[in-house]
mmCIF file of C-alpha atoms in Angstrom:
data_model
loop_
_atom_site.group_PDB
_atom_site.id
_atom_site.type_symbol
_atom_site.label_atom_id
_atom_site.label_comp_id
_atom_site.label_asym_id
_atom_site.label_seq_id
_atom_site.Cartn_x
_atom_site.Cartn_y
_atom_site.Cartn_z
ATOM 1 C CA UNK A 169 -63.521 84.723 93.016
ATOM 2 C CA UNK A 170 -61.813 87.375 94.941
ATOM 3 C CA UNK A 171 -63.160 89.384 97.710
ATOM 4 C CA UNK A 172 -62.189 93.271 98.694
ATOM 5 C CA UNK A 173 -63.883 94.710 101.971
ATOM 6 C CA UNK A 174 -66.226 92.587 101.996
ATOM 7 C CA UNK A 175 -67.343 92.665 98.422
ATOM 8 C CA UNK A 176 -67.350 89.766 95.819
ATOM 9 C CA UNK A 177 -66.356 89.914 92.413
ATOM 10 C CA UNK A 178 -66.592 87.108 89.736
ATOM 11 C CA UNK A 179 -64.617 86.152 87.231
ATOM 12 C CA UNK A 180 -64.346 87.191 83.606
ATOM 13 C CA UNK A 181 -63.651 84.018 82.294
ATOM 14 C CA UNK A 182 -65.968 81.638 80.466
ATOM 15 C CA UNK A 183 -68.172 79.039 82.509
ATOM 16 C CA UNK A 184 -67.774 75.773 81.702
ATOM 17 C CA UNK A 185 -71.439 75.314 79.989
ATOM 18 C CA UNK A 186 -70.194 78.132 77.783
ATOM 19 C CA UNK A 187 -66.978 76.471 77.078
ATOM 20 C CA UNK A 188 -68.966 73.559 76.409
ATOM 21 C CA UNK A 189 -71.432 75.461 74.131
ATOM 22 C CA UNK A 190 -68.965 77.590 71.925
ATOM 23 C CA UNK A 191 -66.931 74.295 71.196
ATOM 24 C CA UNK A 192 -70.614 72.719 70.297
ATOM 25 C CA UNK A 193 -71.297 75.994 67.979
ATOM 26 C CA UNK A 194 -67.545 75.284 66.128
ATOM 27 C CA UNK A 195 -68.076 71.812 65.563
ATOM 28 C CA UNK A 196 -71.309 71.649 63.978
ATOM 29 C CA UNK A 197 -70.070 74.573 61.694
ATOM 30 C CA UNK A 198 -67.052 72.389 60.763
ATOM 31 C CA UNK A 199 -69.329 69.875 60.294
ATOM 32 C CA UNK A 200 -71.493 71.887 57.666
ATOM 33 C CA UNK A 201 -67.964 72.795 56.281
ATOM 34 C CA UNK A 202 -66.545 69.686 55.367
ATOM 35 C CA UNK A 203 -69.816 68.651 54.353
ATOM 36 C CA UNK A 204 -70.226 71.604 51.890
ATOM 37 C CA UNK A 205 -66.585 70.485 50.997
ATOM 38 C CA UNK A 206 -66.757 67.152 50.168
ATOM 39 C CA UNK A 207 -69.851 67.785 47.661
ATOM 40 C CA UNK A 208 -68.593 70.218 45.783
ATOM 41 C CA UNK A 209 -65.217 68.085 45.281
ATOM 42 C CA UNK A 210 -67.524 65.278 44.385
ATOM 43 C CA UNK A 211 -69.988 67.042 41.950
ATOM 44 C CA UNK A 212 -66.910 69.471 40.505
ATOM 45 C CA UNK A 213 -68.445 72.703 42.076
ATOM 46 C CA UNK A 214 -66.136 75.712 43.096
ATOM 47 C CA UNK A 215 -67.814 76.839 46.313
ATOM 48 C CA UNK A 216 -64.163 78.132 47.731
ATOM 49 C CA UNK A 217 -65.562 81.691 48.264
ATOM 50 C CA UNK A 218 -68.192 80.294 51.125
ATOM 51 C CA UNK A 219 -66.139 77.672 52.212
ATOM 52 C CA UNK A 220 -62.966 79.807 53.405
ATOM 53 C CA UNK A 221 -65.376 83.206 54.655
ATOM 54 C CA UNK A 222 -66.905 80.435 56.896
ATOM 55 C CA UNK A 223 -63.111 79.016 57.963
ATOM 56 C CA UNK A 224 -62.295 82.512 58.851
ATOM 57 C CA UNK A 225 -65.262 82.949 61.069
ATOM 58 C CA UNK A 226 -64.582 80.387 63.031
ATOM 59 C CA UNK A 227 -61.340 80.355 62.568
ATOM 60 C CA UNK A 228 -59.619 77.718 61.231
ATOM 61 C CA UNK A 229 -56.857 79.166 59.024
ATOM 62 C CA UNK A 230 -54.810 76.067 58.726
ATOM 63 C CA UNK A 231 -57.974 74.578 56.972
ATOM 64 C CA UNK A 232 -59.240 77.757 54.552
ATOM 65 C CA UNK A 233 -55.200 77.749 53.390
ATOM 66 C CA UNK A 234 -55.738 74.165 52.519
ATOM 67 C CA UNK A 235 -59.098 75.026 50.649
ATOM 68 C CA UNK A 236 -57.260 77.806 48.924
ATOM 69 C CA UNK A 237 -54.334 75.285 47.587
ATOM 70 C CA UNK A 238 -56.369 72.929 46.002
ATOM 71 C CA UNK A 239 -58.891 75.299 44.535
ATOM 72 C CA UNK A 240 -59.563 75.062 40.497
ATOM 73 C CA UNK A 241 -59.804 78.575 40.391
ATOM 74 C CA UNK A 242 -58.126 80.621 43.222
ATOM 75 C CA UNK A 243 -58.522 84.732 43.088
ATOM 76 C CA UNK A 244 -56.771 87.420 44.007
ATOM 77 C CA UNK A 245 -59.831 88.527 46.686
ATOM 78 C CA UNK A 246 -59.475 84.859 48.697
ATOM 79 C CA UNK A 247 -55.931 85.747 49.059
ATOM 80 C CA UNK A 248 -56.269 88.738 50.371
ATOM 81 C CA UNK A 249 -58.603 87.508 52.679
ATOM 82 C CA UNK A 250 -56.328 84.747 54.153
ATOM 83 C CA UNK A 251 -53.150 87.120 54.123
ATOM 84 C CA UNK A 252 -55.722 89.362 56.200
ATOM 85 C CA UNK A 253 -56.646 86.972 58.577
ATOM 86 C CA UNK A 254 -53.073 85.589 58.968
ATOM 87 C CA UNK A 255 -51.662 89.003 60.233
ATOM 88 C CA UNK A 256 -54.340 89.409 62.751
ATOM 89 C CA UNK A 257 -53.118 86.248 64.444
ATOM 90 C CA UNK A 258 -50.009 87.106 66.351
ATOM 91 C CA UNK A 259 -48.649 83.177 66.034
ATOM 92 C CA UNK A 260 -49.687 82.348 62.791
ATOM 93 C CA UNK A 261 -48.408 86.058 61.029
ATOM 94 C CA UNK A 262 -45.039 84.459 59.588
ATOM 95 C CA UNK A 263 -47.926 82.597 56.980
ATOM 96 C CA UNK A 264 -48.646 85.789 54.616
ATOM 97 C CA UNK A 265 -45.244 85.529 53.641
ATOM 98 C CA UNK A 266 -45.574 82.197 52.413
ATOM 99 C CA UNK A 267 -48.753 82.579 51.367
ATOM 100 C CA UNK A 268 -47.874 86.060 49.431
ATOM 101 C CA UNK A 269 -44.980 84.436 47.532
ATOM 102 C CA UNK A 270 -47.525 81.424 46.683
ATOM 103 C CA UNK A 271 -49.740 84.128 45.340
ATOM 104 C CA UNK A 272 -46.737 85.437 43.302
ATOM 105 C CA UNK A 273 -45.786 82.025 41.598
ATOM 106 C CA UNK A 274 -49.297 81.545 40.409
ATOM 107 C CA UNK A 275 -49.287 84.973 38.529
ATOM 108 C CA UNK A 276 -51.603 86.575 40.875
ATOM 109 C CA UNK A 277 -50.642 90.352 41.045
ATOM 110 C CA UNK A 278 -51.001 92.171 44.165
ATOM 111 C CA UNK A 279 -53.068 95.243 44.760
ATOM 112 C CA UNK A 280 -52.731 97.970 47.381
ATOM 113 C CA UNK A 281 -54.800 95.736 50.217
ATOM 114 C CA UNK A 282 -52.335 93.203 49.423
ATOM 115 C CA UNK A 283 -49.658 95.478 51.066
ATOM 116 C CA UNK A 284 -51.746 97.285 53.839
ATOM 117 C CA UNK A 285 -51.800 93.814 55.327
ATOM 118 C CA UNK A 286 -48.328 92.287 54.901
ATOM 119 C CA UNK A 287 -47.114 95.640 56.342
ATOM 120 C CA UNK A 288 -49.369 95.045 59.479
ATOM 121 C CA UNK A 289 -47.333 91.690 59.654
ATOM 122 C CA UNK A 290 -44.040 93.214 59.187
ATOM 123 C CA UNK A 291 -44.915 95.576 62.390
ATOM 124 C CA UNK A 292 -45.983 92.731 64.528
ATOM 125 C CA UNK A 293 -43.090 90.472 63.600
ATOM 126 C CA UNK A 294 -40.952 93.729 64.030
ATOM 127 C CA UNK A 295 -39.286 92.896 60.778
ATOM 128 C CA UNK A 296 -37.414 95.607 59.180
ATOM 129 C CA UNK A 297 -35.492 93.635 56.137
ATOM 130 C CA UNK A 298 -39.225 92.107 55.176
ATOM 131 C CA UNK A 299 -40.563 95.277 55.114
ATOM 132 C CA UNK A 300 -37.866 96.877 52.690
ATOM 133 C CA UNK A 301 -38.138 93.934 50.649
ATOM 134 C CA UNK A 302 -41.820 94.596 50.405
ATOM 135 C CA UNK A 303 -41.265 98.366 49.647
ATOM 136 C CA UNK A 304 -39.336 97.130 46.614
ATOM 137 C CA UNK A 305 -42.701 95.087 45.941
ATOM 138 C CA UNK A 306 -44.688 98.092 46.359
ATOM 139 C CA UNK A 307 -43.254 100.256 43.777
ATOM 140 C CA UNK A 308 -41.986 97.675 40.858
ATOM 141 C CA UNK A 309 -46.002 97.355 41.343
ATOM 142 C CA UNK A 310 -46.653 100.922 40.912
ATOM 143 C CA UNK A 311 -48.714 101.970 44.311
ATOM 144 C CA UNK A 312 -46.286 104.378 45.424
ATOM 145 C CA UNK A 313 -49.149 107.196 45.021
ATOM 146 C CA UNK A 314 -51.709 105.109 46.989
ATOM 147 C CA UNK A 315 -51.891 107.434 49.942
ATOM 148 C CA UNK A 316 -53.437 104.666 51.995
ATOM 149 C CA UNK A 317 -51.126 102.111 51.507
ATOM 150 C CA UNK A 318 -48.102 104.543 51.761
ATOM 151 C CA UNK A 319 -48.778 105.397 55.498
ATOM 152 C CA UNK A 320 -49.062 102.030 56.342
ATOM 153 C CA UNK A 321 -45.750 101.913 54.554
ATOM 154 C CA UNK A 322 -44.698 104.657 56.617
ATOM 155 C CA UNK A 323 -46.493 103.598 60.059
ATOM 156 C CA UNK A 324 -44.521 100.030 59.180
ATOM 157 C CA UNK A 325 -41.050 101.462 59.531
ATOM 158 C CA UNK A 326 -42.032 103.845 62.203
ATOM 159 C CA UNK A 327 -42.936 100.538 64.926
ATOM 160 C CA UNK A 328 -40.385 98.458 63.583
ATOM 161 C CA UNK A 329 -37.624 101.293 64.305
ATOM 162 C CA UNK A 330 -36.526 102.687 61.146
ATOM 163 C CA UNK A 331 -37.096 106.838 61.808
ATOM 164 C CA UNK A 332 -35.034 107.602 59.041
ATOM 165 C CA UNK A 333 -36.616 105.803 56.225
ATOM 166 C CA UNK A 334 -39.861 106.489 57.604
ATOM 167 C CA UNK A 335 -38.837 110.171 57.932
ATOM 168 C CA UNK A 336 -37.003 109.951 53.859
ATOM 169 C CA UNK A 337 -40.251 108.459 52.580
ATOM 170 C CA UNK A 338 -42.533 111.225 54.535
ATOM 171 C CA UNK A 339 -40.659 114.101 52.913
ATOM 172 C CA UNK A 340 -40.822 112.733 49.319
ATOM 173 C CA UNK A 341 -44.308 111.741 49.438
ATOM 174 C CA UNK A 342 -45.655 114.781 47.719
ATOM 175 C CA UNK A 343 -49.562 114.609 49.483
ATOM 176 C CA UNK A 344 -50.212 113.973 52.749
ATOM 177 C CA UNK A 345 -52.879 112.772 54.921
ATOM 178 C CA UNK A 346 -53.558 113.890 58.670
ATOM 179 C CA UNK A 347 -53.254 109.932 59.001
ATOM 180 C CA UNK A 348 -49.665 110.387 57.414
ATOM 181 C CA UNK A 349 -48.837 113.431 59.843
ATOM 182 C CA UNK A 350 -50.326 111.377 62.358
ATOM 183 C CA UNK A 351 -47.838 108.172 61.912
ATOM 184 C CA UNK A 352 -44.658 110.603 61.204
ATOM 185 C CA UNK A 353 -45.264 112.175 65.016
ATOM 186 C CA UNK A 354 -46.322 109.383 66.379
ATOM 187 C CA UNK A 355 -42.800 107.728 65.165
ATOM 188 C CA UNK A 356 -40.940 110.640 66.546
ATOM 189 C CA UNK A 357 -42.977 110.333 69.872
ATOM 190 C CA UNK A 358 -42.338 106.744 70.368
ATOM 191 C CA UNK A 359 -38.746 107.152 70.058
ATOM 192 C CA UNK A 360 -38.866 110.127 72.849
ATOM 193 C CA UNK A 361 -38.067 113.405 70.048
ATOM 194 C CA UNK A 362 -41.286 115.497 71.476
ATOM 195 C CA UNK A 363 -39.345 118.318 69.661
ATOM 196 C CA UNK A 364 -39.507 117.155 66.087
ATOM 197 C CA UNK A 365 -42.651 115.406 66.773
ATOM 198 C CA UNK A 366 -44.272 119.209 67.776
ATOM 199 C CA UNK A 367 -42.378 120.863 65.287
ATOM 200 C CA UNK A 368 -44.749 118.303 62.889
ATOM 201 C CA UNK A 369 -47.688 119.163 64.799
ATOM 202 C CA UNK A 370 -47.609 122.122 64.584
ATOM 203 C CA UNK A 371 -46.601 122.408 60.431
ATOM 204 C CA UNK A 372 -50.088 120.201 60.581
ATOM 205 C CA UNK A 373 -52.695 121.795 57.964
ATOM 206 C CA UNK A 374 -54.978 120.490 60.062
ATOM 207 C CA UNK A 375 -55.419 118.376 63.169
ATOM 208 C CA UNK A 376 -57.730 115.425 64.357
ATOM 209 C CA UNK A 377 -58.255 113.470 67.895
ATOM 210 C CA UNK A 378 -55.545 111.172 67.162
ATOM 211 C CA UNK A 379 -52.880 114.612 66.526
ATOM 212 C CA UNK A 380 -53.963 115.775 69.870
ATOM 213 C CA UNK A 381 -53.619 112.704 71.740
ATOM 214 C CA UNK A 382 -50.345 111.392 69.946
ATOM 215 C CA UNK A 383 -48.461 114.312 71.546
ATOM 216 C CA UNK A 384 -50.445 114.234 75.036
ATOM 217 C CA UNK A 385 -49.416 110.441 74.588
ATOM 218 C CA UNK A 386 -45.934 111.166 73.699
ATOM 219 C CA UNK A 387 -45.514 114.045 76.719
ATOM 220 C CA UNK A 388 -46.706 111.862 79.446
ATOM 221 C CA UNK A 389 -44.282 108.978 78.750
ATOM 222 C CA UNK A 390 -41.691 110.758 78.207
ATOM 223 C CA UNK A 391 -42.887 112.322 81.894
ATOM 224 C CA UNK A 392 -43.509 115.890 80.624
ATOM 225 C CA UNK A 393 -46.514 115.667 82.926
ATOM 226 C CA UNK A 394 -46.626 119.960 82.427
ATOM 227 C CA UNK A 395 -46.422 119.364 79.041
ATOM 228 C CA UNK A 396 -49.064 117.241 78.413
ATOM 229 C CA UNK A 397 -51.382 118.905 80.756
ATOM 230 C CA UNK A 398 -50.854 122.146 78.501
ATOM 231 C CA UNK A 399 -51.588 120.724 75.405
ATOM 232 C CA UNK A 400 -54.694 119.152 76.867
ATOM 233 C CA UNK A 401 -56.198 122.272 78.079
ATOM 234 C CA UNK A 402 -55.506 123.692 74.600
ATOM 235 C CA UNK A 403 -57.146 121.046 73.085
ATOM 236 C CA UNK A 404 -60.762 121.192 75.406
ATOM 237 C CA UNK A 405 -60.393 124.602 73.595
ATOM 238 C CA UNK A 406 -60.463 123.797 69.956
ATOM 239 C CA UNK A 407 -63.583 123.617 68.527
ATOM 240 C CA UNK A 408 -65.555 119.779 68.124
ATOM 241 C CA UNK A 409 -62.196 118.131 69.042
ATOM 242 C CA UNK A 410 -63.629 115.606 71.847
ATOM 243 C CA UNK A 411 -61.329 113.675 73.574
ATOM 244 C CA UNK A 412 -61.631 109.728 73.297
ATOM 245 C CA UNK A 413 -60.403 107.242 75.488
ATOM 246 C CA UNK A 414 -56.303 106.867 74.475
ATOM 247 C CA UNK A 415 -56.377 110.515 75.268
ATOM 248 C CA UNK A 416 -57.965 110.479 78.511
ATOM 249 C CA UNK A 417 -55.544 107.707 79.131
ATOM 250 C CA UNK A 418 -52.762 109.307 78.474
ATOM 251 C CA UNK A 419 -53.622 112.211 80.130
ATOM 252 C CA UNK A 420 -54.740 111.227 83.628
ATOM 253 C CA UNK A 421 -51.078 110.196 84.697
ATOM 254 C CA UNK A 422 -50.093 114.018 84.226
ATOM 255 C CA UNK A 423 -53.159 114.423 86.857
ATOM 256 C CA UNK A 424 -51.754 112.299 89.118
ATOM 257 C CA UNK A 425 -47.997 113.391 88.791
ATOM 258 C CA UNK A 426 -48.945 117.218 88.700
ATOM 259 C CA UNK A 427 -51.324 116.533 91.652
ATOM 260 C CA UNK A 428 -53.825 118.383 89.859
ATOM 261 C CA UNK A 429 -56.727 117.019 91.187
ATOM 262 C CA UNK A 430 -59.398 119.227 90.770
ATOM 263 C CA UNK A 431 -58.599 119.187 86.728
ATOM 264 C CA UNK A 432 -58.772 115.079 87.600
ATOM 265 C CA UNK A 433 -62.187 114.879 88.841
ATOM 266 C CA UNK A 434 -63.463 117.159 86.199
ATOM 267 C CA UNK A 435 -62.738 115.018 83.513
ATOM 268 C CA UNK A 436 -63.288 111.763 85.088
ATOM 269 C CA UNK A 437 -66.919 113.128 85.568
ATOM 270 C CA UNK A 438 -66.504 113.837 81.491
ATOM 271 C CA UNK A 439 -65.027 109.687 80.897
ATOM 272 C CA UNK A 440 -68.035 108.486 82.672
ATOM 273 C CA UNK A 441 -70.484 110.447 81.077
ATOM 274 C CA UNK A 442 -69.204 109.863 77.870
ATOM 275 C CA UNK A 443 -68.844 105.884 78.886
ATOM 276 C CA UNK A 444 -65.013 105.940 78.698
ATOM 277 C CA UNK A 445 -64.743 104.732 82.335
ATOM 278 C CA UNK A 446 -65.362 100.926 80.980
ATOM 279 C CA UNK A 447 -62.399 100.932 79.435
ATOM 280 C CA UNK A 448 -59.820 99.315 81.689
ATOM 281 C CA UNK A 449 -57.164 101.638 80.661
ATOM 282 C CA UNK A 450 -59.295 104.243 81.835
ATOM 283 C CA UNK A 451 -60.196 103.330 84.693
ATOM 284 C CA UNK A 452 -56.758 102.123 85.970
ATOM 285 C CA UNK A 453 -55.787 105.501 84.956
ATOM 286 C CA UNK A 454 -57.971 106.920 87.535
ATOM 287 C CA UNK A 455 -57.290 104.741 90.330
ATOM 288 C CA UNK A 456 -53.438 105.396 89.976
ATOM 289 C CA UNK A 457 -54.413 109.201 90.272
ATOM 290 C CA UNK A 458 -56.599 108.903 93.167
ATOM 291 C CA UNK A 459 -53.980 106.689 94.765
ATOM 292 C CA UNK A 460 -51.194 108.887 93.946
ATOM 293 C CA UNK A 461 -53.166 112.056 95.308
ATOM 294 C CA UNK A 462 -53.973 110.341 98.485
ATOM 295 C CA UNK A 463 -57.266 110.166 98.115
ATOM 296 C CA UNK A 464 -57.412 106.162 99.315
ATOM 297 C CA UNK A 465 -61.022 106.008 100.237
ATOM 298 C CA UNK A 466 -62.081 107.245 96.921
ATOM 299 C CA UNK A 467 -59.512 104.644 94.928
ATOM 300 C CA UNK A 468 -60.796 101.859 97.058
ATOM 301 C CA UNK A 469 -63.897 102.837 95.370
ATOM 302 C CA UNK A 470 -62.473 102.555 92.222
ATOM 303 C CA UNK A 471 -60.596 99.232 92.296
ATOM 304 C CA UNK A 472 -63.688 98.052 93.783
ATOM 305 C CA UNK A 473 -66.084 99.309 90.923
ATOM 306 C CA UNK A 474 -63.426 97.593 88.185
ATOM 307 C CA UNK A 475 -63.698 94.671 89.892
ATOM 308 C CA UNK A 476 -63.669 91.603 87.747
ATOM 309 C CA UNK A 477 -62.054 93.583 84.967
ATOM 310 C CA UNK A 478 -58.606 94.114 87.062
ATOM 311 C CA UNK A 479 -55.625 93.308 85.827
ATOM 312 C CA UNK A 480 -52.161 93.712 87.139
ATOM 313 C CA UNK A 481 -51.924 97.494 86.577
ATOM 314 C CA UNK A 482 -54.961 97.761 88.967
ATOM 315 C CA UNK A 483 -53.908 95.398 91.833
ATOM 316 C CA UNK A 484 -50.267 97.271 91.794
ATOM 317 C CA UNK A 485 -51.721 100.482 91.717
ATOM 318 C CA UNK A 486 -53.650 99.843 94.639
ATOM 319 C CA UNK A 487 -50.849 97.967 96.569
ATOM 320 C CA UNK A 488 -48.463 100.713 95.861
ATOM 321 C CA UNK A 489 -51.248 103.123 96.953
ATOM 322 C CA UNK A 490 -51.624 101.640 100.062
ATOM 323 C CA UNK A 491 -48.020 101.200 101.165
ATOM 324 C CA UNK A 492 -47.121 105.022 100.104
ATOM 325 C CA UNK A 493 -49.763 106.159 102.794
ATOM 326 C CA UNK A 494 -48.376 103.844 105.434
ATOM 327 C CA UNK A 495 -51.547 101.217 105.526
ATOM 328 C CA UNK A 496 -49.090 98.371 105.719
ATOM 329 C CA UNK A 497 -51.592 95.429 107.451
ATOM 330 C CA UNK A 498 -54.218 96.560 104.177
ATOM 331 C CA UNK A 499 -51.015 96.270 102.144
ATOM 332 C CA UNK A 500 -49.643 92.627 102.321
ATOM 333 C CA UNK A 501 -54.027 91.366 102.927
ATOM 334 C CA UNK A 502 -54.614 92.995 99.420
ATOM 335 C CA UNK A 503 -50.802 91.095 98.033
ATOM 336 C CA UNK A 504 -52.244 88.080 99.272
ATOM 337 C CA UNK A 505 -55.909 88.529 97.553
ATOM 338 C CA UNK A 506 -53.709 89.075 94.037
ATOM 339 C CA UNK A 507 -51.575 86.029 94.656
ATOM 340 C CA UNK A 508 -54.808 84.431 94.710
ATOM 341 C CA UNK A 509 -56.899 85.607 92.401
ATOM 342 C CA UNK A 510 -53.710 85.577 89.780
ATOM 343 C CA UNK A 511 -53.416 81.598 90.748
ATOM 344 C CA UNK A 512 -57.351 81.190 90.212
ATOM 345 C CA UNK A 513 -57.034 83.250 86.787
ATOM 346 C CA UNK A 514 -54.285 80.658 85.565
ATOM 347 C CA UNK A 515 -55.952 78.207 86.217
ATOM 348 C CA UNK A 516 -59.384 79.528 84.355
ATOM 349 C CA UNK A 517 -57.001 80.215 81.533
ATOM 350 C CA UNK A 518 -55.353 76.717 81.513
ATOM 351 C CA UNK A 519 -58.550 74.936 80.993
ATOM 352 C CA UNK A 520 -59.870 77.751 78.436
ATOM 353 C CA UNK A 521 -57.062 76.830 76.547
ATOM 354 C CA UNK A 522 -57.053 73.063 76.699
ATOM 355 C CA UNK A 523 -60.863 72.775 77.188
#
């Protein structure tokens, strides 16, 4: 626990009788699991469907892949399913690979879901060679006019820093979706070309939340606060285009560069409202204005009303706050509280992990 003027906050982290009764909850399904297993192994029943959508609820990968490999009759679904789950788990991603090939050598075919997910692992493991090798894949097996599966082609070499072949397979693909537009600037943003990325914009045939804030995005960390403020006002123009919370975001560090204030307040009264001021990102977002405006009192308010939620961006925002405006004595107290509320959140997190 950590306490700010006089207020408490609690922790976000588990308790231990909820530690205790999660781990209860994945050991009697295991239980049922093996159970399930063993009888159908006994009596020559293929139950491998149920028996890996349950391993993947829990999850236990290591265990559905083992299910998988022995199973009489595997199918071209369950694989999908594990390479799925595989590339949503940051350390265990490297597995579609193997898993894909093992797919390969028992003359399973892959389809376009196949792809979408093995180029989701290719972006996290920031693997360019993989994911050229798997654009060979993808057209000897003939979904080159998928237009889903060849923007996440597209989106692929975009993250893992390949412009140009994103940008070569963008201008031969002959339709494209705003979700294609979308990944193509978003690319060119990421990389810091706002120029090609607004030429794109603006050749757009038509434009969605995710256009808008990909170039608001793009302008305020590249620190065209002006920019970006522009482009925002333009968009609380267009007609039905709401902003969501990436944009507002994105667009609340222009506020508090610009010291536009008055624009600030206005739509943080919109984020909470619209219940975008739970999101952390949001939030932080407007404490850094208020503390880069001045306004102290008022970000006090908002670190305070975070409170458990806080991570580092919130405690430095504050701090930095604090010693811009000369409140040196509040300064080091509050460096001291994060020391120890960062050693108490290790600690949580320690025996989370090793409970």
């Amino acid at each position: 626990m950590t306490f700010i003027r006089g207020k408490q906050t609690t922790s976000k982290f588990p308790t231990f009788e909820e530690l205790n009764s999660n781990q209860k909850k994945i050991c009697d399904v295991m239980r049922q699991v093996k159970q399930i297993h063993g009888y159908t192994l006994r009596n020559g029943i293929d139950q491998t469907k149920i028996l890996i959508e349950k391993l993947l609820e829990i999850p236990n990968l290591h265990y559905a892949h083992k299910v998988l490999h022995h199973s009489p009759k595997p199918t071209l679904f369950l694989y999908n399913k594990l390479i799925q789950a595989y590339s949503s788990h940051p350390q265990h991603q490297h597995q579609c690979f193997s898993l894909y090939s093992q797919m390969l050598l028992h003359s399973f075919l892959p389809n376009q879901h196949t792809f979408n997910f093995l180029f989701s692992a290719c972006t996290s493991l920031s693997s360019p060679s993989l994911g050229q090798m798997l654009h060979t894949h993808f057209i000897k097996s003939g979904f080159e006019p998928d237009l889903f599966a060849a923007t996440a082609l597209l989106d692929m070499y975009t993250k893992v820093g390949t412009l140009e072949l994103a940008r070569k397979l963008f201008d031969q693909m002959p339709v494209r979706g705003v979700p294609t537009w979308n990944a193509m600037m978003a690319g060119h943003a990421r990389f810091g070309d706002m120029d090609v990325a607004l030429e794109l914009f603006r050749l757009m045939p038509s434009r969605n939340v995710v256009s808008w804030t990909t170039m608001i995005s793009g302008y305020s960390r590249s620190k065209k606060y002006g920019e970006a403020l522009g482009l925002f006002l333009r968009m609380e123009q267009e007609k039905g285009m709401m902003p969501n919370a990436v944009t507002l975001a994105s667009i609340f560090p222009a506020f508090a560069n610009l010291g536009a204030l008055e624009i600030g307040q206005r739509v943080e009264a919109y984020a909470r409202k619209n219940g975008f001021f739970k999101n952390l990102y949001v939030s932080n977002a407007v404490l850094e204005m208020y503390a880069k405006c001045g306004k102290i009192d008022v970000a006090w308010k908002v670190f305070n009303e975070i409170g458990s939620l806080r991570n580092l961006c919130s405690w430095n925002s504050m701090i930095m706050g604090l010693a811009v405006h000369g409140e040196c004595c509040k300064t080091l107290k509050l460096y001291d509280q994060m020391l120890v509320s960062s050693l108490v959140g290790l600690v949580l997190n320690f025996l989370w992990l090793n409970y």
